[in-house]
CSV table of C-alpha atoms in Angstrom, one decimal:
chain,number,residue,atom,x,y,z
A,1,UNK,CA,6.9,123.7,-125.3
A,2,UNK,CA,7.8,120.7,-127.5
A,3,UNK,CA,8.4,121.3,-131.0
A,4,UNK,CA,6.6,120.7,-133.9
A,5,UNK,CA,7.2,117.2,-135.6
A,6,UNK,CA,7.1,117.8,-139.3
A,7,UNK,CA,5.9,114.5,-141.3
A,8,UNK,CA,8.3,113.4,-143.9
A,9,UNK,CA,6.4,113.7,-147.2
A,10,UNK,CA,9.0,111.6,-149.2
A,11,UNK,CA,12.0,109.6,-148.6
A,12,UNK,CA,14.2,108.7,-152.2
A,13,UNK,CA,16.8,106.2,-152.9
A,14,UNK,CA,18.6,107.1,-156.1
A,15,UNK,CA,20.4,104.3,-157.6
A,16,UNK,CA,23.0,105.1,-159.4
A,17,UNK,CA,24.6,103.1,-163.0
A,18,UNK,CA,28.0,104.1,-164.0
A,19,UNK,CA,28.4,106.2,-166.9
A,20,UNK,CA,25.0,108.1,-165.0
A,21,UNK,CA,24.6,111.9,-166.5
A,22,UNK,CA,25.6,114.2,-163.7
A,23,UNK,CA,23.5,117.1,-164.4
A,24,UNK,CA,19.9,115.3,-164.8
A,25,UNK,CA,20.8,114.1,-161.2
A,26,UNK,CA,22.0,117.0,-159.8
A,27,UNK,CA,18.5,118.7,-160.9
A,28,UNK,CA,16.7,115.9,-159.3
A,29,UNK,CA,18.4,116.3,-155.8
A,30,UNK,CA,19.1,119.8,-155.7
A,31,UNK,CA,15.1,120.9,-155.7
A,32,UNK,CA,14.6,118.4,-152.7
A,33,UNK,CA,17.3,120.5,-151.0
A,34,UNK,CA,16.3,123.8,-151.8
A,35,UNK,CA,12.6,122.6,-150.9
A,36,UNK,CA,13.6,121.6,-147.5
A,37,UNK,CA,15.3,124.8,-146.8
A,38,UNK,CA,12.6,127.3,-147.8
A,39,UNK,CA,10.4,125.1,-145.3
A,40,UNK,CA,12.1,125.3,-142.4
A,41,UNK,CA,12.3,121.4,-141.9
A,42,UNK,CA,13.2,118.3,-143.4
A,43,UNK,CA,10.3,117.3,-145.9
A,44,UNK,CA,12.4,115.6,-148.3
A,45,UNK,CA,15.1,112.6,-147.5
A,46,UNK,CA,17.5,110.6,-150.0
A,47,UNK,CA,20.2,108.4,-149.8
A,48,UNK,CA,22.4,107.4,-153.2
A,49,UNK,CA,22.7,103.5,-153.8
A,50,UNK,CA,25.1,101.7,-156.2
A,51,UNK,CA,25.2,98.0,-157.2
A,52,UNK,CA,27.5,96.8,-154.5
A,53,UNK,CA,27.9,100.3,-152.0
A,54,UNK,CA,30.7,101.6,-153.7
A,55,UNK,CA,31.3,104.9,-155.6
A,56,UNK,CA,30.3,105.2,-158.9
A,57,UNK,CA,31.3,107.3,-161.9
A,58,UNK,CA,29.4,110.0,-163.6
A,59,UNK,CA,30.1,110.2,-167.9
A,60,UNK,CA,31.7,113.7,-166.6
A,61,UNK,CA,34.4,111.6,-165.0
A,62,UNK,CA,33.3,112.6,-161.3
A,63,UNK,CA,33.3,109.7,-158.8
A,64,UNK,CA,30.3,110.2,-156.3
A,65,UNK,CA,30.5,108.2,-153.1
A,66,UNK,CA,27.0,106.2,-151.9
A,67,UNK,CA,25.3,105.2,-149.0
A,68,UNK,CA,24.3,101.9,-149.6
A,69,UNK,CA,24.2,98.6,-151.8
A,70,UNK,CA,21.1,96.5,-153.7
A,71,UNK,CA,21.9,93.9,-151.1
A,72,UNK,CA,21.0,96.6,-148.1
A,73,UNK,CA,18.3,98.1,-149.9
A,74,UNK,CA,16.4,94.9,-150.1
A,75,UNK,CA,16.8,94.7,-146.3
A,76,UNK,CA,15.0,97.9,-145.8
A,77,UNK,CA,12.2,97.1,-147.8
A,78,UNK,CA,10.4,95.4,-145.0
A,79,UNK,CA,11.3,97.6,-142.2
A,80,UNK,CA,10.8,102.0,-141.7
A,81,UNK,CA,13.6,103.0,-144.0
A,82,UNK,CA,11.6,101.7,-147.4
A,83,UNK,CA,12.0,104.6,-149.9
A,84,UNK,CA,8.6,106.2,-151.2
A,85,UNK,CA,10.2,106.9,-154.5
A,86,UNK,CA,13.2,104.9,-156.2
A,87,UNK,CA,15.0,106.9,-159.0
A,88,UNK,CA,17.5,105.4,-161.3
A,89,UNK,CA,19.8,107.6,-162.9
A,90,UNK,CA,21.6,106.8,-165.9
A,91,UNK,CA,23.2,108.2,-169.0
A,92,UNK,CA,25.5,107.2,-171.8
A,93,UNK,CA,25.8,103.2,-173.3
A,94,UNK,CA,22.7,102.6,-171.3
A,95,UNK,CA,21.6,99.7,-174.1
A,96,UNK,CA,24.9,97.9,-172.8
A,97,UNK,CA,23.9,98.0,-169.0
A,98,UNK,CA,22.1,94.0,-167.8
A,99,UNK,CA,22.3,93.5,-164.4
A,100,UNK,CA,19.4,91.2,-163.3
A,101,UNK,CA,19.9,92.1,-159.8
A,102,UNK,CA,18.6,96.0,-160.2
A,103,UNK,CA,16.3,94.3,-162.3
A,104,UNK,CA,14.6,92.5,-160.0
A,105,UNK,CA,14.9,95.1,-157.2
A,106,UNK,CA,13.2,97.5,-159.1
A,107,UNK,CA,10.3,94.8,-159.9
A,108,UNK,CA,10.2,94.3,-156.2
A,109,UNK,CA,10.4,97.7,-155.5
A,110,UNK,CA,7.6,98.6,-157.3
A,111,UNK,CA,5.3,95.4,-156.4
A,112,UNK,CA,5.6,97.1,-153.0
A,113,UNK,CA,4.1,100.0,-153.9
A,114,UNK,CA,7.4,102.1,-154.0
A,115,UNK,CA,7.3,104.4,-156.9
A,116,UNK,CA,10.0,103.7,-159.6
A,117,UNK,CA,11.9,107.0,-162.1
A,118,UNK,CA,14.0,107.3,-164.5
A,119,UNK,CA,16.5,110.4,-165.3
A,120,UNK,CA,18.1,110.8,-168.9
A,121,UNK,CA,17.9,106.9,-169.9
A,122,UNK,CA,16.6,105.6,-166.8
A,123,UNK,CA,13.4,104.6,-168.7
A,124,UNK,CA,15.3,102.3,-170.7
A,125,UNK,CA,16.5,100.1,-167.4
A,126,UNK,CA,12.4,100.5,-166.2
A,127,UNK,CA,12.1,98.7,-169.6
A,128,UNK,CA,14.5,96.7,-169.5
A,129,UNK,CA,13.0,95.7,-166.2
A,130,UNK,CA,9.9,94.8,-167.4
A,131,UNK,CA,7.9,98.1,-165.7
A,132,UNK,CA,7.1,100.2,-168.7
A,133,UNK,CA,4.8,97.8,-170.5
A,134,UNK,CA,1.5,99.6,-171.5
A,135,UNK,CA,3.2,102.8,-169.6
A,136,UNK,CA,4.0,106.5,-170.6
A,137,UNK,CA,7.5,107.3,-170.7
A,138,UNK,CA,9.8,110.1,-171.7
A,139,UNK,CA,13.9,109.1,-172.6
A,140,UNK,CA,16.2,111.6,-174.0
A,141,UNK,CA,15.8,112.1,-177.7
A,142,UNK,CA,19.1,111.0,-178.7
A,143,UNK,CA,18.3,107.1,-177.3
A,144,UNK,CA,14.5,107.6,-178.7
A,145,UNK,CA,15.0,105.6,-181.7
A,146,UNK,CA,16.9,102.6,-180.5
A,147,UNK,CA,14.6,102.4,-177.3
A,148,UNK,CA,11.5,102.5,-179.7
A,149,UNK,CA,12.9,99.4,-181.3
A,150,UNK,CA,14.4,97.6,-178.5
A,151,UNK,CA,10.9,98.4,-176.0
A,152,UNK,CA,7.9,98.2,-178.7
A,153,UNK,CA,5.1,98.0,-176.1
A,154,UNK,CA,6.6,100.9,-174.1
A,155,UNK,CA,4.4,104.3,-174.8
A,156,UNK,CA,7.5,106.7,-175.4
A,157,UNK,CA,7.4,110.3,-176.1
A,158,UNK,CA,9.6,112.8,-176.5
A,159,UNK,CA,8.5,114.8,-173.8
A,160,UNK,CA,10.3,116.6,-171.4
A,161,UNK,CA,9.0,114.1,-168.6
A,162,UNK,CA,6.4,111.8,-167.8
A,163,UNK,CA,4.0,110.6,-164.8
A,164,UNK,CA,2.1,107.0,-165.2
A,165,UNK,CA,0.5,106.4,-162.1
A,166,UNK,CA,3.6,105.4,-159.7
A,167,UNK,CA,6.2,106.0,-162.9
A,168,UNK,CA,8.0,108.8,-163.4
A,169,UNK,CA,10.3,109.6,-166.1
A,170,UNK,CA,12.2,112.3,-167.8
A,171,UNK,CA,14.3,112.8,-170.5
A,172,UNK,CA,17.7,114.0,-168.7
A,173,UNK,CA,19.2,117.4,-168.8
A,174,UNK,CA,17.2,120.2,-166.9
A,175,UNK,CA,14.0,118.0,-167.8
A,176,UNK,CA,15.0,116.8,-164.1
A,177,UNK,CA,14.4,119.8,-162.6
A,178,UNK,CA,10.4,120.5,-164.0
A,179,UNK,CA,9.8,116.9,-163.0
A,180,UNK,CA,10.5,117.3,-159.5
A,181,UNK,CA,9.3,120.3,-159.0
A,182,UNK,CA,5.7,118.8,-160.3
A,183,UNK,CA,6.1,116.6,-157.7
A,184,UNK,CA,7.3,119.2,-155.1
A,185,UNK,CA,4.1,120.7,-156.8
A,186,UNK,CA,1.6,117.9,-155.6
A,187,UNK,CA,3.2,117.5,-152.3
A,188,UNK,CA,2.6,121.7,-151.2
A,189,UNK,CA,1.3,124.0,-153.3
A,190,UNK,CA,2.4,126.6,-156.1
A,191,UNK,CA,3.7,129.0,-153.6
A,192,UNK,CA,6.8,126.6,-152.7
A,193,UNK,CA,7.7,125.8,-156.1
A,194,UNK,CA,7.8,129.3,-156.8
A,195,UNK,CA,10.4,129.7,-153.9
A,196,UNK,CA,12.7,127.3,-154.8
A,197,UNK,CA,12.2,128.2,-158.9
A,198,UNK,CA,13.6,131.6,-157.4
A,199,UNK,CA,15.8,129.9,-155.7
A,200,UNK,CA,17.6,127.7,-158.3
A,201,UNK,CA,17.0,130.8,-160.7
A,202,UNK,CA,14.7,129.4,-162.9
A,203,UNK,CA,11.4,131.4,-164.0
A,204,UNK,CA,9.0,128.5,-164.6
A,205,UNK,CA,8.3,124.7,-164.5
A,206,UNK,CA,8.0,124.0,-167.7
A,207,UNK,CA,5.3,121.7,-168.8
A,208,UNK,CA,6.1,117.9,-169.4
A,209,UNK,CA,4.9,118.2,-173.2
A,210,UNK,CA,7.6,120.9,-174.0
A,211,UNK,CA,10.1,120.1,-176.5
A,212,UNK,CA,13.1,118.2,-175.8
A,213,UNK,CA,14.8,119.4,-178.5
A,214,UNK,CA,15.1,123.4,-180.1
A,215,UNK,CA,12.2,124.1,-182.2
A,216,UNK,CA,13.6,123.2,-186.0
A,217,UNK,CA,13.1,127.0,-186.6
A,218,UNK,CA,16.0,127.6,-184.0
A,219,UNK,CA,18.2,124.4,-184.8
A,220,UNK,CA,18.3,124.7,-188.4
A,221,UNK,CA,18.4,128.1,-189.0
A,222,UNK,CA,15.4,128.4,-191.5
A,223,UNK,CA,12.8,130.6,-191.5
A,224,UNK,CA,11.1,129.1,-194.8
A,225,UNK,CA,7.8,127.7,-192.7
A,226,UNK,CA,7.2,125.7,-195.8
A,227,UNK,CA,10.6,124.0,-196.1
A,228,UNK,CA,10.1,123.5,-192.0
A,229,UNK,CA,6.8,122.1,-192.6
A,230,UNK,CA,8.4,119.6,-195.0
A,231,UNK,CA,11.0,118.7,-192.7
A,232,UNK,CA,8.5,118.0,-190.5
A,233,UNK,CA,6.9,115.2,-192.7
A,234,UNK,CA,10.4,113.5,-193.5
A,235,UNK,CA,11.3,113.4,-190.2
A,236,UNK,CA,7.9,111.9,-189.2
A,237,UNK,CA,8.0,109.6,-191.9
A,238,UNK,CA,11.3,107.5,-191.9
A,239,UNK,CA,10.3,104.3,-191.9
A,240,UNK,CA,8.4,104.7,-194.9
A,241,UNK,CA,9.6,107.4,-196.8
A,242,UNK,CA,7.2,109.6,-198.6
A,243,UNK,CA,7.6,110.5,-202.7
A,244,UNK,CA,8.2,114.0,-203.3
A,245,UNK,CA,4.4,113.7,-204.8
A,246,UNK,CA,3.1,113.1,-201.8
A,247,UNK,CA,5.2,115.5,-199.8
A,248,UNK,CA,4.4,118.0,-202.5
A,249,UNK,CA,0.4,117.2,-202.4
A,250,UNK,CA,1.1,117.6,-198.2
A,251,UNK,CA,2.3,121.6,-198.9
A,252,UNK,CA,0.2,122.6,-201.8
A,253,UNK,CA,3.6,123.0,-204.0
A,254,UNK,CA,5.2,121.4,-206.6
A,255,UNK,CA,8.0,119.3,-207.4
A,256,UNK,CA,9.8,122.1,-208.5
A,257,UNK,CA,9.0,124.5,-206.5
A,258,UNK,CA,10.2,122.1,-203.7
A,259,UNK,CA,13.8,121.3,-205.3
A,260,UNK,CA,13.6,125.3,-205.6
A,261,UNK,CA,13.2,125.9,-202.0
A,262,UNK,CA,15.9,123.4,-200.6
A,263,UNK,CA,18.5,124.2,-203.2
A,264,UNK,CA,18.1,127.7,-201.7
A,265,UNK,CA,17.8,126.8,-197.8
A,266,UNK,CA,19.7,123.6,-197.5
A,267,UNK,CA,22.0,123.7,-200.0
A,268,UNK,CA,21.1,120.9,-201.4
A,269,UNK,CA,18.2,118.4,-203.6
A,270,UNK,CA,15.2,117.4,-200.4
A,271,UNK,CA,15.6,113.8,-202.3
A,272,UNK,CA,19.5,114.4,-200.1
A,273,UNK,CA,18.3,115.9,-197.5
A,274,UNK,CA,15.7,113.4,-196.6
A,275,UNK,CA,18.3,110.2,-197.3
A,276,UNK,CA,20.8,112.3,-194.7
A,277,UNK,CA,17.9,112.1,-191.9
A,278,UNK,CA,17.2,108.6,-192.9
A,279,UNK,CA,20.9,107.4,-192.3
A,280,UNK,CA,21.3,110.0,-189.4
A,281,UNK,CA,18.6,107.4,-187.4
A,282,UNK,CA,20.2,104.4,-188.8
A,283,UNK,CA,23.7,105.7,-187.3
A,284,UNK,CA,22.0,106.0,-183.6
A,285,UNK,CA,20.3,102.3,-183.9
A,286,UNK,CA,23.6,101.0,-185.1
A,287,UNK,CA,25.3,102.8,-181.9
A,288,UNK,CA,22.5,102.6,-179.3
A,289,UNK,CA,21.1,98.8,-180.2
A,290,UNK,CA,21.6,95.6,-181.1
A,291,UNK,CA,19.3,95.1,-184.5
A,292,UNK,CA,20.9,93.1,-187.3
A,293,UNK,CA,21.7,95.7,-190.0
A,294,UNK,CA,19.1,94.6,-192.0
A,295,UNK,CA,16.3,95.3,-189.2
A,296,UNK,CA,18.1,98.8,-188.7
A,297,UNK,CA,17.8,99.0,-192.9
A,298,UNK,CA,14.3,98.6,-193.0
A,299,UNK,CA,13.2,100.7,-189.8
A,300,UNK,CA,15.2,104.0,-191.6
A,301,UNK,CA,13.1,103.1,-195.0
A,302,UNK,CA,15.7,100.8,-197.1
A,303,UNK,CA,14.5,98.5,-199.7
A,304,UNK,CA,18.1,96.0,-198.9
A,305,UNK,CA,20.4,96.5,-196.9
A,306,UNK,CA,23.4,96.5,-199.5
A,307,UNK,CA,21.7,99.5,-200.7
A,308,UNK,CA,21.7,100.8,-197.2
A,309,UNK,CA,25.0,100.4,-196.3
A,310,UNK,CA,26.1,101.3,-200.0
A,311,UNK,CA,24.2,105.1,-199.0
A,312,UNK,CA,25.6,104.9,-195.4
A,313,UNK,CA,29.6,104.6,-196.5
A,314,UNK,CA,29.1,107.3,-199.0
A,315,UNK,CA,28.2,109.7,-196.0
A,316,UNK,CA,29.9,108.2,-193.1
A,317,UNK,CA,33.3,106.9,-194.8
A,318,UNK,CA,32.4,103.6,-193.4
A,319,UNK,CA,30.2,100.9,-193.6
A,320,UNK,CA,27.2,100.0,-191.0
A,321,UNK,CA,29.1,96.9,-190.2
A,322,UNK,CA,32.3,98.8,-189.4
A,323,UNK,CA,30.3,102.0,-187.3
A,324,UNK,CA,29.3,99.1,-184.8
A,325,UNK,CA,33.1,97.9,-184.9
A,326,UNK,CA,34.5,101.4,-184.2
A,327,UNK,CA,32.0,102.2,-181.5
A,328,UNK,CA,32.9,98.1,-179.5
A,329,UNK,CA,36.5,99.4,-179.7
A,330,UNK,CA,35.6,102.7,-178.0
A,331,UNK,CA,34.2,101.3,-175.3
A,332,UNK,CA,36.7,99.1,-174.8
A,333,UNK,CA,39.6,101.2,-174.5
């Protein structure tokens, strides 16, 4: 009796940039894995690309061989071996990575009807690419701010991941993991997520509108759900700061009571507290994006940017100019 032939459902190429965060890729792959073991055959395929075919560097220092270049992928577009899904996986100092080759592989790529992802900062190459116009993304939250600026006509959420027609993105981390096993998901049913969930030890897929980060209960230690509720508004409103009026007419409290309540749970005025956030934003444009200062000023809510980058070296010891410095000389060494 011949055997049966299983139908591949998908095949993957995973491209990966140097600097690329190991464990949003390892969650992408492993599912596939696990996926094709509880089935008995091989459903799933993958092969790991690299601008020229040769190894590339995780930001965990591991070196991870590949199968093929750009220049051999764009040979296999035409013939058997074209992917169903390309995936580009990415991580730290993504804002510095322009290679018009990937670029324009991705573009053709997707023109073919391949669908395109991103892990961790991948959305930012999509982007960069010229894919995510009009589209639904997710990025990690920590490259949120500069990507909003750099990528205005991009849709970008902090969501865990996201799925726009053939675009898939997620924001890094475990966030890998729920996205492909959604897809795992639409290719079988519930009952083989379930088995591989068990079998990477998770108890759930989480849903792609979870939070990224820990609930500000969790990360700032306050229980106050009025001084959380107010934290809420400044971190919402950074670009155009609210008065303590307003933020006061927002909670039903008053000025006092407010300067009250933060004295008591911050440990400081919410006048400090909100410039801190401000400038906390201002420090990941200066580090993640090229903005002039003085752009960089105005999207954290300063009226010049001498008084911004007066505010900026009374926190950070330095001034805006000088955090861009620092962080050129890091990289370089």
């Amino acid at each position: 009796m011949n055997a049966i032939k299983h139908p591949i459902k998908r095949s993957f190429v995973f491209f990966l940039v140097p600097d690329f965060t190991m464990i949003a890729f390892a969650t992408a792959l492993d599912p596939l894995r696990s996926a094709n073991r509880m089935l008995g055959y091989e459903a799933y395929r993958w092969r790991l690309a690299s601008i020229d075919g040769k190894p590339v560097r995780a930001s965990n220092g591991v070196e991870c061989a590949v199968n093929t270049s750009l220049e051999e992928e764009r040979k296999k577009m035409a013939g058997p071996d074209r992917p169903n899904m390309a995936i580009v996986c990415s991580g730290i100092d993504v804002e510095r990575y322009q290679n018009k080759s990937a670029f324009a592989w991705l573009r053709e790529e997707y023109n073919r009807g391949v669908a395109v992802g991103g892990l961790c900062t991948g959305a930012h190459i999509l982007a960069a690419a010229g894919l995510l116009s009009n589209k639904r993304c997710a990025i990690h939250w920590e490259n949120l701010p500069g990507f909003s600026e750099a990528f205005p006509k991009a849709n970008v959420f902090a969501d865990l991941f996201e799925v726009d027609q053939n675009i898939y993105t997620c924001a890094g981390g475990t966030a890998a993991l729920d996205m492909m096993l959604k897809l795992i998901g639409d290719d079988f049913d519930e009952s083989l997520v379930n088995r591989v969930c068990e079998q990477v030890l998770t108890d759930r897929v989480r849903s792609p509108t979870d939070r990224q980060r820990l609930p500000l209960r969790a990360r700032l230690g306050v229980q106050n759900s009025k001084v959380l509720t107010i934290i809420e508004l400044m971190e919402g409103n950074l670009s155009e700061p609210l008065s303590l009026i307003e933020i006061a007419d927002h909670v039903d409290l008053s000025r006092r009571q407010i300067e009250r309540l933060f004295r008591t749970e911050m440990g400081r005025s919410p006048a400090r507290y909100y410039l801190e956030i401000r400038l906390d934003r201002a420090r990941h444009l200066l580090i993640q994006s090229s903005m002039p200062v003085v752009e960089v000023a105005v999207a954290c809510g300063f009226v010049s940017a001498s008084h911004f980058s007066k505010c900026y070296r009374e926190l950070y010891a330095r001034s805006p100019q000088q955090e861009r410095v620092d962080r050129k000389q890091l990289l370089a060494a």
